[in-house]
PDB file of C-alpha atoms in Angstrom:
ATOM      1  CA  UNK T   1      -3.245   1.861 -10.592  1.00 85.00           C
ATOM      2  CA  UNK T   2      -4.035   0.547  -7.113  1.00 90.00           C
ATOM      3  CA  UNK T   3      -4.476   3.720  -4.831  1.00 93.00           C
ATOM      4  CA  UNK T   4      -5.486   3.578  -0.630  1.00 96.00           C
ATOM      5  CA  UNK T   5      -7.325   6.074   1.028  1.00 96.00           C
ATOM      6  CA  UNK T   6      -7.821   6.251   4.891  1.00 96.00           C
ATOM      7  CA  UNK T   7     -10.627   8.667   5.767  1.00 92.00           C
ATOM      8  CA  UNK T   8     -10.783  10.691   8.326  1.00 92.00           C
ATOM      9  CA  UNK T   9      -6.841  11.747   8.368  1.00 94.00           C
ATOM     10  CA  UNK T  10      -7.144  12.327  12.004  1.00 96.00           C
ATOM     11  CA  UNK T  11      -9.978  11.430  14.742  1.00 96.00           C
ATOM     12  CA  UNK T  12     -10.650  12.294  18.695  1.00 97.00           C
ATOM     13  CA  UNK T  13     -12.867  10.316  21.060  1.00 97.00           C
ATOM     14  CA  UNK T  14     -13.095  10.043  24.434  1.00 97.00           C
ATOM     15  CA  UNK T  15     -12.181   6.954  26.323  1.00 97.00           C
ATOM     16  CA  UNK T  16     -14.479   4.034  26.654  1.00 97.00           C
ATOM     17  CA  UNK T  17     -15.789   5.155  23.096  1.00 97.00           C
ATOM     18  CA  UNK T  18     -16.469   1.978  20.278  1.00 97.00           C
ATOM     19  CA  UNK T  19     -14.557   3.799  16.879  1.00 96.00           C
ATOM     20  CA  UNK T  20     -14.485   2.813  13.358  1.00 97.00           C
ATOM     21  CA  UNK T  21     -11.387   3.544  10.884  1.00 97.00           C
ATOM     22  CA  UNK T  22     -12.068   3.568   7.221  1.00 97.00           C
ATOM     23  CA  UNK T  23      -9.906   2.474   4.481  1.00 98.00           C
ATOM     24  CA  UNK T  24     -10.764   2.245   0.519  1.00 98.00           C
ATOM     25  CA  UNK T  25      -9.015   0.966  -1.993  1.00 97.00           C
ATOM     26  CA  UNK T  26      -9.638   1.068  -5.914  1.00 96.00           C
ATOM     27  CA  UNK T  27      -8.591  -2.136  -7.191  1.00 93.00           C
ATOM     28  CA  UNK T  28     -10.537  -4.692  -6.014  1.00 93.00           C
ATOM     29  CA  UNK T  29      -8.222  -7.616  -7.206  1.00 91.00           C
ATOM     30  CA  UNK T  30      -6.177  -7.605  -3.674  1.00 92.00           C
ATOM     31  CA  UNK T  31      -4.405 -11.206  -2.052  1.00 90.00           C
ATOM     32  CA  UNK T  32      -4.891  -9.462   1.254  1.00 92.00           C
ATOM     33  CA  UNK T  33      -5.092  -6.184   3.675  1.00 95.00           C
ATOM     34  CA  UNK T  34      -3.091  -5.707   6.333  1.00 95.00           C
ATOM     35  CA  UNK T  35      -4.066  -3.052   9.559  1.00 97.00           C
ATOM     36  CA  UNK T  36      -0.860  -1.573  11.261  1.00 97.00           C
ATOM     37  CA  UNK T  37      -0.902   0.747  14.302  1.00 97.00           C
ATOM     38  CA  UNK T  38       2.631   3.020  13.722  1.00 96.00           C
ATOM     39  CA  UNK T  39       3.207   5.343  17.068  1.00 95.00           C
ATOM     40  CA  UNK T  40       5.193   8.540  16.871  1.00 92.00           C
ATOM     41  CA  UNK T  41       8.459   7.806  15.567  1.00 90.00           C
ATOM     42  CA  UNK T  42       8.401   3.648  15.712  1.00 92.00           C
ATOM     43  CA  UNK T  43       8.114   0.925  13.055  1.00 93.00           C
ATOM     44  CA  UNK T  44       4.717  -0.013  11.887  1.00 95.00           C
ATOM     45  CA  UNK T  45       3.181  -3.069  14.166  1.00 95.00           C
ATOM     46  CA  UNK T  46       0.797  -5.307  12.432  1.00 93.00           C
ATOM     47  CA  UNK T  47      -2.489  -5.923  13.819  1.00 96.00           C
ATOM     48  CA  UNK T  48      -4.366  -7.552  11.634  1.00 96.00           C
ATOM     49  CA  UNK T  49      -4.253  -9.479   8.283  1.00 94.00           C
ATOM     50  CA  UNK T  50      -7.323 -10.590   5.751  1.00 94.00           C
ATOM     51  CA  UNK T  51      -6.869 -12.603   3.645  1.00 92.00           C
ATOM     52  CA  UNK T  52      -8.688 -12.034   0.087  1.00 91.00           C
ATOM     53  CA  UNK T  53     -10.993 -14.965   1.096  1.00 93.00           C
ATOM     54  CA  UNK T  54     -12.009 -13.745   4.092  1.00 95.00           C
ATOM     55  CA  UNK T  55     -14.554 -11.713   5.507  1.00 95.00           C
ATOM     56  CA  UNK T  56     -13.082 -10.298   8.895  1.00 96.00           C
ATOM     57  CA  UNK T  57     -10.631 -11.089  11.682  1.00 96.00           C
ATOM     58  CA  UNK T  58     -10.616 -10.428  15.218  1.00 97.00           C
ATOM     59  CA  UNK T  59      -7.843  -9.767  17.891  1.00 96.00           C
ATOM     60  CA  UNK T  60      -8.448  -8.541  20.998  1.00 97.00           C
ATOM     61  CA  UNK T  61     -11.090  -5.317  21.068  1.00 97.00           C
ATOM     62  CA  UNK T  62      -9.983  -5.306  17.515  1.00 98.00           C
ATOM     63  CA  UNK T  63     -12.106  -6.446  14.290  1.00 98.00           C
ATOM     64  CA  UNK T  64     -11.268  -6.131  10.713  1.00 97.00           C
ATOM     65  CA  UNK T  65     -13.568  -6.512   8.314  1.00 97.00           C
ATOM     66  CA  UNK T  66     -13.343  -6.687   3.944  1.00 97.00           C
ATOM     67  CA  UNK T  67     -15.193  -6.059   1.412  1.00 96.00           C
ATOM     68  CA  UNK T  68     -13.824  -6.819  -1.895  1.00 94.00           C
ATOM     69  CA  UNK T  69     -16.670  -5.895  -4.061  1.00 93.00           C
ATOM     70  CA  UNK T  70     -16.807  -2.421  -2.964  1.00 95.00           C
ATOM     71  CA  UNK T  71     -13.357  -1.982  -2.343  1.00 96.00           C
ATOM     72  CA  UNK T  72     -13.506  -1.156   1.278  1.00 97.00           C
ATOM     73  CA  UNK T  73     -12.106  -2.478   5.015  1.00 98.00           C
ATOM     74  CA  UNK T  74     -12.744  -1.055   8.189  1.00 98.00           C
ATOM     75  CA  UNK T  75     -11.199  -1.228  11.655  1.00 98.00           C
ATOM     76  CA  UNK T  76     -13.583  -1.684  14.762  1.00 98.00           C
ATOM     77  CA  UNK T  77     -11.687  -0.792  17.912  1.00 98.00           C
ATOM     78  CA  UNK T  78     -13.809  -1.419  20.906  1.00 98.00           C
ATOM     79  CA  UNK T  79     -13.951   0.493  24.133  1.00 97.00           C
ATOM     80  CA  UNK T  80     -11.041   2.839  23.498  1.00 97.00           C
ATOM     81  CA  UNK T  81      -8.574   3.837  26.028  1.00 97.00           C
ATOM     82  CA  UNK T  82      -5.501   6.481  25.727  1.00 97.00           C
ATOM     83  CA  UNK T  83      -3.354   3.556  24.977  1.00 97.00           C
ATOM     84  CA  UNK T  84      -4.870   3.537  21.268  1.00 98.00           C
ATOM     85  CA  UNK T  85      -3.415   6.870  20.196  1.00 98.00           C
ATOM     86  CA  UNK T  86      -1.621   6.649  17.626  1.00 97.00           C
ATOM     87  CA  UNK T  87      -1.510   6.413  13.630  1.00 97.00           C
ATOM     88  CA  UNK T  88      -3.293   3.364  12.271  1.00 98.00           C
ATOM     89  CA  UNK T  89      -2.604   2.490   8.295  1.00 97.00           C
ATOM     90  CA  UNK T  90      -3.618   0.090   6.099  1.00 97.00           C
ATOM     91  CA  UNK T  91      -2.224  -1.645   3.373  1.00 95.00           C
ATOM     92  CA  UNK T  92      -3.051  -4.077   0.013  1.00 94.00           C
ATOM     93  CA  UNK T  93      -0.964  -6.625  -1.644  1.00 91.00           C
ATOM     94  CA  UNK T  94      -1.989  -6.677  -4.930  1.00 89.00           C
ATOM     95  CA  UNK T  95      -3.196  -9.559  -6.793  1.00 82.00           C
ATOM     96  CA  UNK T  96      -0.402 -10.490  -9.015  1.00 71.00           C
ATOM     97  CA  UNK T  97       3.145  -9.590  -9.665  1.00 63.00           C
ATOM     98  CA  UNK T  98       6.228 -10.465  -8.729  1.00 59.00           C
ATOM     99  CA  UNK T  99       7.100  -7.844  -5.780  1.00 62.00           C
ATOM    100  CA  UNK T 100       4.449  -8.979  -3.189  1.00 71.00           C
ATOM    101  CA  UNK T 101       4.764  -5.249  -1.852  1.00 82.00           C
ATOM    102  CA  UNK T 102       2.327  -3.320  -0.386  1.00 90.00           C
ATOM    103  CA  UNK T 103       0.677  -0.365  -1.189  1.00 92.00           C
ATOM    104  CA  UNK T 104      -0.293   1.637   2.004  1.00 94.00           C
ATOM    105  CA  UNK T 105      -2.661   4.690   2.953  1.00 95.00           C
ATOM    106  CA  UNK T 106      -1.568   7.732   4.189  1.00 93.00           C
ATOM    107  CA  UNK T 107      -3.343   6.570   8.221  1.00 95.00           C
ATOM    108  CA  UNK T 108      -5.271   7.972  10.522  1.00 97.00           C
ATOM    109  CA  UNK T 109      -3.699   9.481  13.385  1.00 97.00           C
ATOM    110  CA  UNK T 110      -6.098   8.835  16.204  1.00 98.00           C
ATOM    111  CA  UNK T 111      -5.880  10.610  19.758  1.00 98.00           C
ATOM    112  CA  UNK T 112      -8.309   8.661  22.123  1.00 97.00           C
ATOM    113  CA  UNK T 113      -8.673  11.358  25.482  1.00 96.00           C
ATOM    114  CA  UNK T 114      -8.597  10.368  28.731  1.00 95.00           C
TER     115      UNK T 114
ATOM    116  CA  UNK C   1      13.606 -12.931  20.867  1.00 57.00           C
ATOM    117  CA  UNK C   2      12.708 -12.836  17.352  1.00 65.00           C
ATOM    118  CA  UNK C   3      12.366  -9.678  14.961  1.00 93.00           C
ATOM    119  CA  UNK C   4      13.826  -6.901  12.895  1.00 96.00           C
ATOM    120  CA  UNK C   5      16.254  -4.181  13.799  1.00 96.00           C
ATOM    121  CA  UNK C   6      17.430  -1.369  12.155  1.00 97.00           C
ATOM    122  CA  UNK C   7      20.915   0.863  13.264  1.00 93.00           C
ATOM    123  CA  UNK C   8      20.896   3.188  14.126  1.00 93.00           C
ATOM    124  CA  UNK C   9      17.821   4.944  15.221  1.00 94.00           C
ATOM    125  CA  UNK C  10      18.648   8.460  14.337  1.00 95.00           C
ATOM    126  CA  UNK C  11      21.548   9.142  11.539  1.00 94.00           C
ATOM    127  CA  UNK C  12      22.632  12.829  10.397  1.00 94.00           C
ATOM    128  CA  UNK C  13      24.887  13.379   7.733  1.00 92.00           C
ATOM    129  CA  UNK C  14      26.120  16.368   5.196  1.00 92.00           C
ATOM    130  CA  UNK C  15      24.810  16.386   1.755  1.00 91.00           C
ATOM    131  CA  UNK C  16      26.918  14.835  -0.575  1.00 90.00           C
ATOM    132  CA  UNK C  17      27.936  12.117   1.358  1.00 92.00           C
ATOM    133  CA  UNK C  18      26.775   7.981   0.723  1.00 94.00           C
ATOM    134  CA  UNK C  19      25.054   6.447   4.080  1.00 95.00           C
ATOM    135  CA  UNK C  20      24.288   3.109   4.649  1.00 96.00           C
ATOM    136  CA  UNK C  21      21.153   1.644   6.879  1.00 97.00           C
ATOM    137  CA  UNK C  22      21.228  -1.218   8.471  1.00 97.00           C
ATOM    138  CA  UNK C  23      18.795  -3.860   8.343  1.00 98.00           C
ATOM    139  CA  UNK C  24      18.822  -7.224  10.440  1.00 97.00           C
ATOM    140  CA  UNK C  25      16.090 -10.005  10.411  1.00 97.00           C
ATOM    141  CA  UNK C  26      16.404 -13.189  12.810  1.00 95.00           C
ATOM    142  CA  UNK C  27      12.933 -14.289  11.574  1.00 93.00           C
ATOM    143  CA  UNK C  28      14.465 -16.573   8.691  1.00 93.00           C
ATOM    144  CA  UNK C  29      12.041 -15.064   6.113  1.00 93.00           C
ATOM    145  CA  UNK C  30      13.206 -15.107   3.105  1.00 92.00           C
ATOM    146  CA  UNK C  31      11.476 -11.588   1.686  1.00 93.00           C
ATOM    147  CA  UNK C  32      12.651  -8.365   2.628  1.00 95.00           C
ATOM    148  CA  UNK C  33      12.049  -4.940   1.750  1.00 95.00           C
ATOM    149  CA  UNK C  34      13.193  -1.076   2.218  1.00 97.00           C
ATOM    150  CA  UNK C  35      10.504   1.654   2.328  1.00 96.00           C
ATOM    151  CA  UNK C  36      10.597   5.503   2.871  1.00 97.00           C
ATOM    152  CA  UNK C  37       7.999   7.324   4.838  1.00 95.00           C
ATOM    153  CA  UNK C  38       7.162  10.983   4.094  1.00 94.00           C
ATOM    154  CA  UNK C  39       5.145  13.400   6.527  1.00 86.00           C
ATOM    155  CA  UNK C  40       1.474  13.179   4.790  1.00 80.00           C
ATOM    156  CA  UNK C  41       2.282  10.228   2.293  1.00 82.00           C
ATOM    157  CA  UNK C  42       1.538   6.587   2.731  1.00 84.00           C
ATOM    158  CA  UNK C  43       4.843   4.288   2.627  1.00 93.00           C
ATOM    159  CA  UNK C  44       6.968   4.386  -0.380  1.00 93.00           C
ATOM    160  CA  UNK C  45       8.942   0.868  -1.879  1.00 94.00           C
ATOM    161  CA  UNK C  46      12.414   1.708  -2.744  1.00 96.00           C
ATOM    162  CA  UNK C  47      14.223  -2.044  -3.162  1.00 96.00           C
ATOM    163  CA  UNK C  48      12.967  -5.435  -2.508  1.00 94.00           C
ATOM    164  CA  UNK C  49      14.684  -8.973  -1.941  1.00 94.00           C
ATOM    165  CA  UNK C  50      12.576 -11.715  -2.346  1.00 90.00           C
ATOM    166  CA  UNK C  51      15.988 -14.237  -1.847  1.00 91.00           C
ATOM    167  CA  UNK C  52      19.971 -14.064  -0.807  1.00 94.00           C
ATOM    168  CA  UNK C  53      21.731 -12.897  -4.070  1.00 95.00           C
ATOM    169  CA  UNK C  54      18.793 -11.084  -6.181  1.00 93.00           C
ATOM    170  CA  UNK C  55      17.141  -7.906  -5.249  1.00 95.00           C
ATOM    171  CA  UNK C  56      14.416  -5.892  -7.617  1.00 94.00           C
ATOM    172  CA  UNK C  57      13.659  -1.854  -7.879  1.00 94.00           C
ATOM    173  CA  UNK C  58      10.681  -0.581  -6.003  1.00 93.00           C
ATOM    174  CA  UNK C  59       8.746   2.302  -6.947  1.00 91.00           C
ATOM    175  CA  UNK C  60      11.380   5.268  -5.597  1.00 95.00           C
ATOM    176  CA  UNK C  61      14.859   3.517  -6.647  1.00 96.00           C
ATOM    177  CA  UNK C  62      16.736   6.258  -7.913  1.00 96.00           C
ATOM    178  CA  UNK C  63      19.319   7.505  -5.879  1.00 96.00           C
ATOM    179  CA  UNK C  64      19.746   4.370  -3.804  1.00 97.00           C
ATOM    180  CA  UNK C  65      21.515   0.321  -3.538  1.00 97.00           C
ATOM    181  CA  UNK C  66      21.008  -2.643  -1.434  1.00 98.00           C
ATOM    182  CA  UNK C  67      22.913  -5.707  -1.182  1.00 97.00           C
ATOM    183  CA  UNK C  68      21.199  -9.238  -0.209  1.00 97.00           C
ATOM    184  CA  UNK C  69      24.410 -11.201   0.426  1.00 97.00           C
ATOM    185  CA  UNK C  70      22.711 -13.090   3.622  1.00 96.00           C
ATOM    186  CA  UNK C  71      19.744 -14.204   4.250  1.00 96.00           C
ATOM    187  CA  UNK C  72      19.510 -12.157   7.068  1.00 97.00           C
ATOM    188  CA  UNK C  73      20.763  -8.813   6.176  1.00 98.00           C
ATOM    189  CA  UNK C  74      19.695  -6.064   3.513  1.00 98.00           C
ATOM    190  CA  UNK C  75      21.424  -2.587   3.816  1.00 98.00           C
ATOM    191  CA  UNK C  76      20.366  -0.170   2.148  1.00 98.00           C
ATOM    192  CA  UNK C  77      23.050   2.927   0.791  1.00 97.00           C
ATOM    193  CA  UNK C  78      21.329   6.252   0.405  1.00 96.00           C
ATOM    194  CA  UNK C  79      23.834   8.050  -2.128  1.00 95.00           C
ATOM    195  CA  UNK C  80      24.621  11.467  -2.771  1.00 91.00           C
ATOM    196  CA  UNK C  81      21.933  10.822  -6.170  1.00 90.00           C
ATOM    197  CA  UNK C  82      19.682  10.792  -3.748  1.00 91.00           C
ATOM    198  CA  UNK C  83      18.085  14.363  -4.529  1.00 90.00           C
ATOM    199  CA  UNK C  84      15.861  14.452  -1.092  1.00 92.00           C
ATOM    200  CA  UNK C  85      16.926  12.056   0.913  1.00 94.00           C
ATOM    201  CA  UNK C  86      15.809  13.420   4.202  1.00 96.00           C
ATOM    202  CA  UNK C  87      12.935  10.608   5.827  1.00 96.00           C
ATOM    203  CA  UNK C  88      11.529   8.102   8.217  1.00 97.00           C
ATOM    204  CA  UNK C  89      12.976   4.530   6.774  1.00 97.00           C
ATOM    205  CA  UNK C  90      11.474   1.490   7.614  1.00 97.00           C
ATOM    206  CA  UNK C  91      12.639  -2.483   6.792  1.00 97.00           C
ATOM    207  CA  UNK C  92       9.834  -4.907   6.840  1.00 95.00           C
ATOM    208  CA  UNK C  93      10.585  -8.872   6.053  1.00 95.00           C
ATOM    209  CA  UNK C  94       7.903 -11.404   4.775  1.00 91.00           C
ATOM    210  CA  UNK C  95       7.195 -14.905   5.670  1.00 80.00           C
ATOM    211  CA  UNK C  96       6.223 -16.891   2.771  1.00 74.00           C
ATOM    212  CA  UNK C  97       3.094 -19.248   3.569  1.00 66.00           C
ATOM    213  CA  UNK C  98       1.406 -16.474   6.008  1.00 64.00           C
ATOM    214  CA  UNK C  99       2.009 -13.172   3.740  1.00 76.00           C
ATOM    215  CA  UNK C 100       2.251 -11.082   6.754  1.00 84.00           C
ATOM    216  CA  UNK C 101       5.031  -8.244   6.815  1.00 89.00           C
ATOM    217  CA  UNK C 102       6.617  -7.541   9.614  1.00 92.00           C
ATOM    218  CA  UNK C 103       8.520  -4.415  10.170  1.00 95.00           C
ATOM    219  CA  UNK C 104      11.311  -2.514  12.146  1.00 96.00           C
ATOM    220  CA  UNK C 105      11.639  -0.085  14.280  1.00 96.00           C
ATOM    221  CA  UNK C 106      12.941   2.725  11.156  1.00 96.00           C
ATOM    222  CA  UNK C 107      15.861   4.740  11.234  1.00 97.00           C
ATOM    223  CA  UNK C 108      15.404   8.440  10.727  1.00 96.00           C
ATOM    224  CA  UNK C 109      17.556  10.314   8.362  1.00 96.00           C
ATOM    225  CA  UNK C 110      18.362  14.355   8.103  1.00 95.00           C
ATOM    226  CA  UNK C 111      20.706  15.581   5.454  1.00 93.00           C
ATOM    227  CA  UNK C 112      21.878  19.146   5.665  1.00 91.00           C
TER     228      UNK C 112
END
Protein backbone atom coordinates (compact mmCIF):
# COMPACT_ATOMS: atom_id res chain seq x y z
CA UNK A 1 0.00 0.00 0.00
CA UNK A 2 1.30 3.33 -1.30
CA UNK A 3 1.85 5.59 1.87
CA UNK A 4 3.40 9.62 1.74
CA UNK A 5 5.30 11.08 4.32
CA UNK A 6 6.27 14.85 4.49
CA UNK A 7 9.03 15.40 7.05
CA UNK A 8 9.40 17.95 9.06
CA UNK A 9 5.45 18.51 9.89
CA UNK A 10 6.18 22.09 10.45
CA UNK A 11 9.38 24.43 9.69
CA UNK A 12 10.51 28.28 10.55
CA UNK A 13 13.11 30.31 8.68
CA UNK A 14 13.79 33.62 8.39
CA UNK A 15 13.29 35.56 5.23
CA UNK A 16 15.77 35.55 2.44
CA UNK A 17 16.55 31.87 3.67
CA UNK A 18 17.04 28.94 0.56
CA UNK A 19 14.61 25.84 2.31
CA UNK A 20 14.14 22.34 1.35
CA UNK A 21 10.72 20.29 1.93
CA UNK A 22 10.92 16.57 2.03
CA UNK A 23 8.49 14.11 0.84
CA UNK A 24 8.85 10.07 0.70
CA UNK A 25 6.86 7.78 -0.65
CA UNK A 26 6.97 3.81 -0.48
CA UNK A 27 5.95 2.63 -3.72
CA UNK A 28 8.17 3.50 -6.18
CA UNK A 29 5.88 2.57 -9.21
CA UNK A 30 4.31 6.33 -9.35
CA UNK A 31 2.96 8.10 -13.06
CA UNK A 32 3.76 11.35 -11.33
CA UNK A 33 4.09 13.78 -8.07
CA UNK A 34 2.43 16.68 -7.73
CA UNK A 35 3.66 19.80 -5.05
CA UNK A 36 0.62 21.92 -3.77
CA UNK A 37 0.92 24.97 -1.48
CA UNK A 38 -2.77 24.88 0.59
CA UNK A 39 -3.04 28.31 2.85
CA UNK A 40 -5.21 28.42 5.93
CA UNK A 41 -8.57 27.53 5.02
CA UNK A 42 -8.27 27.60 0.87
CA UNK A 43 -8.17 24.88 -1.80
CA UNK A 44 -4.91 23.27 -2.54
CA UNK A 45 -2.93 25.29 -5.52
CA UNK A 46 -0.67 23.23 -7.61
CA UNK A 47 2.80 24.18 -8.05
CA UNK A 48 4.47 21.74 -9.55
CA UNK A 49 4.03 18.40 -11.45
CA UNK A 50 6.81 15.48 -12.36
CA UNK A 51 6.20 13.42 -14.37
CA UNK A 52 7.52 9.67 -13.67
CA UNK A 53 10.09 10.32 -16.47
CA UNK A 54 11.41 13.19 -15.23
CA UNK A 55 14.00 14.30 -13.07
CA UNK A 56 12.90 17.87 -11.77
CA UNK A 57 10.87 20.93 -12.73
CA UNK A 58 11.27 24.45 -12.10
CA UNK A 59 8.83 27.47 -11.62
CA UNK A 60 9.76 30.49 -10.40
CA UNK A 61 12.21 30.28 -7.03
CA UNK A 62 10.66 26.90 -7.05
CA UNK A 63 12.41 23.41 -8.03
CA UNK A 64 11.11 19.98 -7.73
CA UNK A 65 13.10 17.30 -7.96
CA UNK A 66 12.33 12.99 -8.10
CA UNK A 67 13.80 10.25 -7.35
CA UNK A 68 12.06 7.13 -8.15
CA UNK A 69 14.55 4.64 -7.05
CA UNK A 70 14.64 5.77 -3.58
CA UNK A 71 11.28 6.83 -3.35
CA UNK A 72 11.84 10.42 -2.55
CA UNK A 73 11.01 14.28 -3.98
CA UNK A 74 11.97 17.37 -2.56
CA UNK A 75 10.89 21.00 -2.85
CA UNK A 76 13.67 23.77 -3.20
CA UNK A 77 12.15 27.15 -2.45
CA UNK A 78 14.67 29.84 -2.98
CA UNK A 79 15.12 33.05 -1.10
CA UNK A 80 12.03 32.83 1.09
CA UNK A 81 9.85 35.67 1.92
CA UNK A 82 6.63 35.81 4.39
CA UNK A 83 4.56 35.29 1.36
CA UNK A 84 5.59 31.42 1.46
CA UNK A 85 3.83 30.60 4.71
CA UNK A 86 1.74 28.27 4.42
CA UNK A 87 1.13 24.32 4.21
CA UNK A 88 2.89 22.69 1.28
CA UNK A 89 1.75 18.82 0.41
CA UNK A 90 2.60 16.48 -1.91
CA UNK A 91 0.97 13.92 -3.69
CA UNK A 92 1.49 10.44 -6.04
CA UNK A 93 -0.65 9.02 -8.69
CA UNK A 94 -0.05 5.63 -8.65
CA UNK A 95 1.06 3.58 -11.44
CA UNK A 96 -1.94 1.72 -12.51
CA UNK A 97 -5.58 1.54 -11.80
CA UNK A 98 -8.47 2.85 -12.86
CA UNK A 99 -9.10 5.93 -10.32
CA UNK A 100 -6.08 8.14 -11.33
CA UNK A 101 -6.42 9.57 -7.63
CA UNK A 102 -3.93 10.74 -5.59
CA UNK A 103 -2.56 9.79 -2.53
CA UNK A 104 -1.30 12.86 -0.51
CA UNK A 105 1.00 13.55 2.66
CA UNK A 106 -0.09 14.97 5.62
CA UNK A 107 2.25 18.72 4.53
CA UNK A 108 4.37 20.78 6.01
CA UNK A 109 3.10 23.85 7.40
CA UNK A 110 5.87 26.33 6.87
CA UNK A 111 6.01 29.91 8.59
CA UNK A 112 8.83 31.92 6.76
CA UNK A 113 9.47 35.25 9.44
CA UNK A 114 9.86 38.46 8.42
CA UNK B 1 -11.86 33.09 -16.02
CA UNK B 2 -11.42 29.50 -15.84
CA UNK B 3 -11.56 27.13 -12.65
CA UNK B 4 -13.42 25.32 -9.94
CA UNK B 5 -15.86 26.57 -7.37
CA UNK B 6 -17.39 25.13 -4.61
CA UNK B 7 -20.82 26.71 -2.59
CA UNK B 8 -20.82 27.61 -0.27
CA UNK B 9 -17.73 28.33 1.64
CA UNK B 10 -18.85 27.62 5.11
CA UNK B 11 -22.12 25.22 5.66
CA UNK B 12 -23.54 24.29 9.29
CA UNK B 13 -26.15 21.94 9.74
CA UNK B 14 -27.85 19.63 12.67
CA UNK B 15 -27.00 16.06 12.80
CA UNK B 16 -29.30 13.99 11.15
CA UNK B 17 -29.91 15.99 8.37
CA UNK B 18 -28.62 15.14 4.31
CA UNK B 19 -26.40 18.23 2.84
CA UNK B 20 -25.38 18.64 -0.45
CA UNK B 21 -21.91 20.43 -1.76
CA UNK B 22 -21.63 21.97 -4.64
CA UNK B 23 -19.09 21.49 -7.14
CA UNK B 24 -18.67 23.51 -10.52
CA UNK B 25 -15.81 23.09 -13.14
CA UNK B 26 -15.64 25.45 -16.36
CA UNK B 27 -12.30 23.77 -17.25
CA UNK B 28 -14.06 21.07 -19.59
CA UNK B 29 -12.08 18.23 -17.92
CA UNK B 30 -13.61 15.39 -18.00
CA UNK B 31 -12.27 13.82 -14.38
CA UNK B 32 -13.49 14.96 -11.23
CA UNK B 33 -13.20 14.07 -7.77
CA UNK B 34 -14.48 14.75 -3.98
CA UNK B 35 -11.95 14.56 -1.11
CA UNK B 36 -12.19 15.17 2.73
CA UNK B 37 -9.46 16.82 4.67
CA UNK B 38 -8.93 16.04 8.38
CA UNK B 39 -6.75 18.24 10.88
CA UNK B 40 -3.32 16.04 10.88
CA UNK B 41 -4.28 13.62 7.92
CA UNK B 42 -3.29 13.90 4.32
CA UNK B 43 -6.45 14.18 1.84
CA UNK B 44 -8.95 11.47 1.85
CA UNK B 45 -10.90 10.17 -1.76
CA UNK B 46 -14.49 9.77 -1.11
CA UNK B 47 -16.13 9.52 -4.96
CA UNK B 48 -14.62 9.96 -8.28
CA UNK B 49 -16.06 10.68 -11.91
CA UNK B 50 -13.87 9.96 -14.53
CA UNK B 51 -17.05 10.85 -17.24
CA UNK B 52 -20.87 12.39 -17.30
CA UNK B 53 -23.09 9.40 -16.20
CA UNK B 54 -20.55 6.96 -14.21
CA UNK B 55 -18.97 7.73 -10.95
CA UNK B 56 -16.68 5.07 -8.76
CA UNK B 57 -16.19 4.78 -4.69
CA UNK B 58 -13.07 6.28 -3.27
CA UNK B 59 -11.43 5.15 -0.27
CA UNK B 60 -14.03 6.87 2.53
CA UNK B 61 -17.51 6.24 0.59
CA UNK B 62 -19.68 5.27 3.24
CA UNK B 63 -22.05 7.64 4.32
CA UNK B 64 -22.04 9.70 1.14
CA UNK B 65 -23.53 10.12 -3.00
CA UNK B 66 -22.60 12.09 -5.95
CA UNK B 67 -24.29 12.53 -9.12
CA UNK B 68 -22.27 13.22 -12.56
CA UNK B 69 -25.26 14.22 -14.71
CA UNK B 70 -23.07 17.15 -16.53
CA UNK B 71 -19.99 17.37 -17.48
CA UNK B 72 -19.51 20.17 -15.45
CA UNK B 73 -21.05 19.50 -12.17
CA UNK B 74 -20.48 16.77 -9.34
CA UNK B 75 -22.34 17.35 -5.97
CA UNK B 76 -21.64 15.60 -3.48
CA UNK B 77 -24.64 14.65 -0.53
CA UNK B 78 -23.17 14.10 2.89
CA UNK B 79 -26.07 11.94 4.57
CA UNK B 80 -27.12 11.46 7.94
CA UNK B 81 -24.86 7.74 7.48
CA UNK B 82 -22.32 9.85 7.56
CA UNK B 83 -21.03 8.93 11.22
CA UNK B 84 -18.39 12.06 11.40
CA UNK B 85 -19.06 14.15 8.93
CA UNK B 86 -17.61 17.29 10.32
CA UNK B 87 -14.40 18.49 7.66
CA UNK B 88 -12.57 20.64 5.22
CA UNK B 89 -13.99 19.33 1.58
CA UNK B 90 -12.23 19.92 -1.38
CA UNK B 91 -13.27 19.19 -5.40
CA UNK B 92 -10.35 18.84 -7.66
CA UNK B 93 -10.98 18.09 -11.66
CA UNK B 94 -8.35 16.44 -14.02
CA UNK B 95 -7.34 17.17 -17.48
CA UNK B 96 -6.64 14.14 -19.38
CA UNK B 97 -3.31 14.50 -21.57
CA UNK B 98 -1.48 16.75 -18.73
CA UNK B 99 -2.55 14.63 -15.44
CA UNK B 100 -2.52 17.69 -13.40
CA UNK B 101 -5.42 18.15 -10.72
CA UNK B 102 -6.67 21.14 -10.14
CA UNK B 103 -8.65 21.98 -7.13
CA UNK B 104 -11.27 24.33 -5.41
CA UNK B 105 -11.45 26.53 -3.02
CA UNK B 106 -13.29 23.64 -0.26
CA UNK B 107 -16.29 24.12 1.59
CA UNK B 108 -16.10 23.62 5.31
CA UNK B 109 -18.64 21.58 7.08
CA UNK B 110 -19.69 21.50 11.07
CA UNK B 111 -22.42 19.19 12.19
CA UNK B 112 -23.74 19.61 15.68
Amino acid sequence: KQEVTQIPAALSVPEGENLVLNCSFTDSAIYNLQWFRQDPGKGLTSLLLIQSSQREQTSGRLNASLDKSSGRSTLYIAASQPGDSATYLCAVRPYGGATNKLIFGTGTLLAVQP
Amino acid sequence: DGGITQSPKYLFRKEGQNVTLSCEQNLNHDAMYWYRQDPGQGLRLIYYSQIVNDFQKGDIAEGYSVSREKKESFPLTVTSAQKNPTAFYLCASKDRDVGEQYFGPGTRLTVT
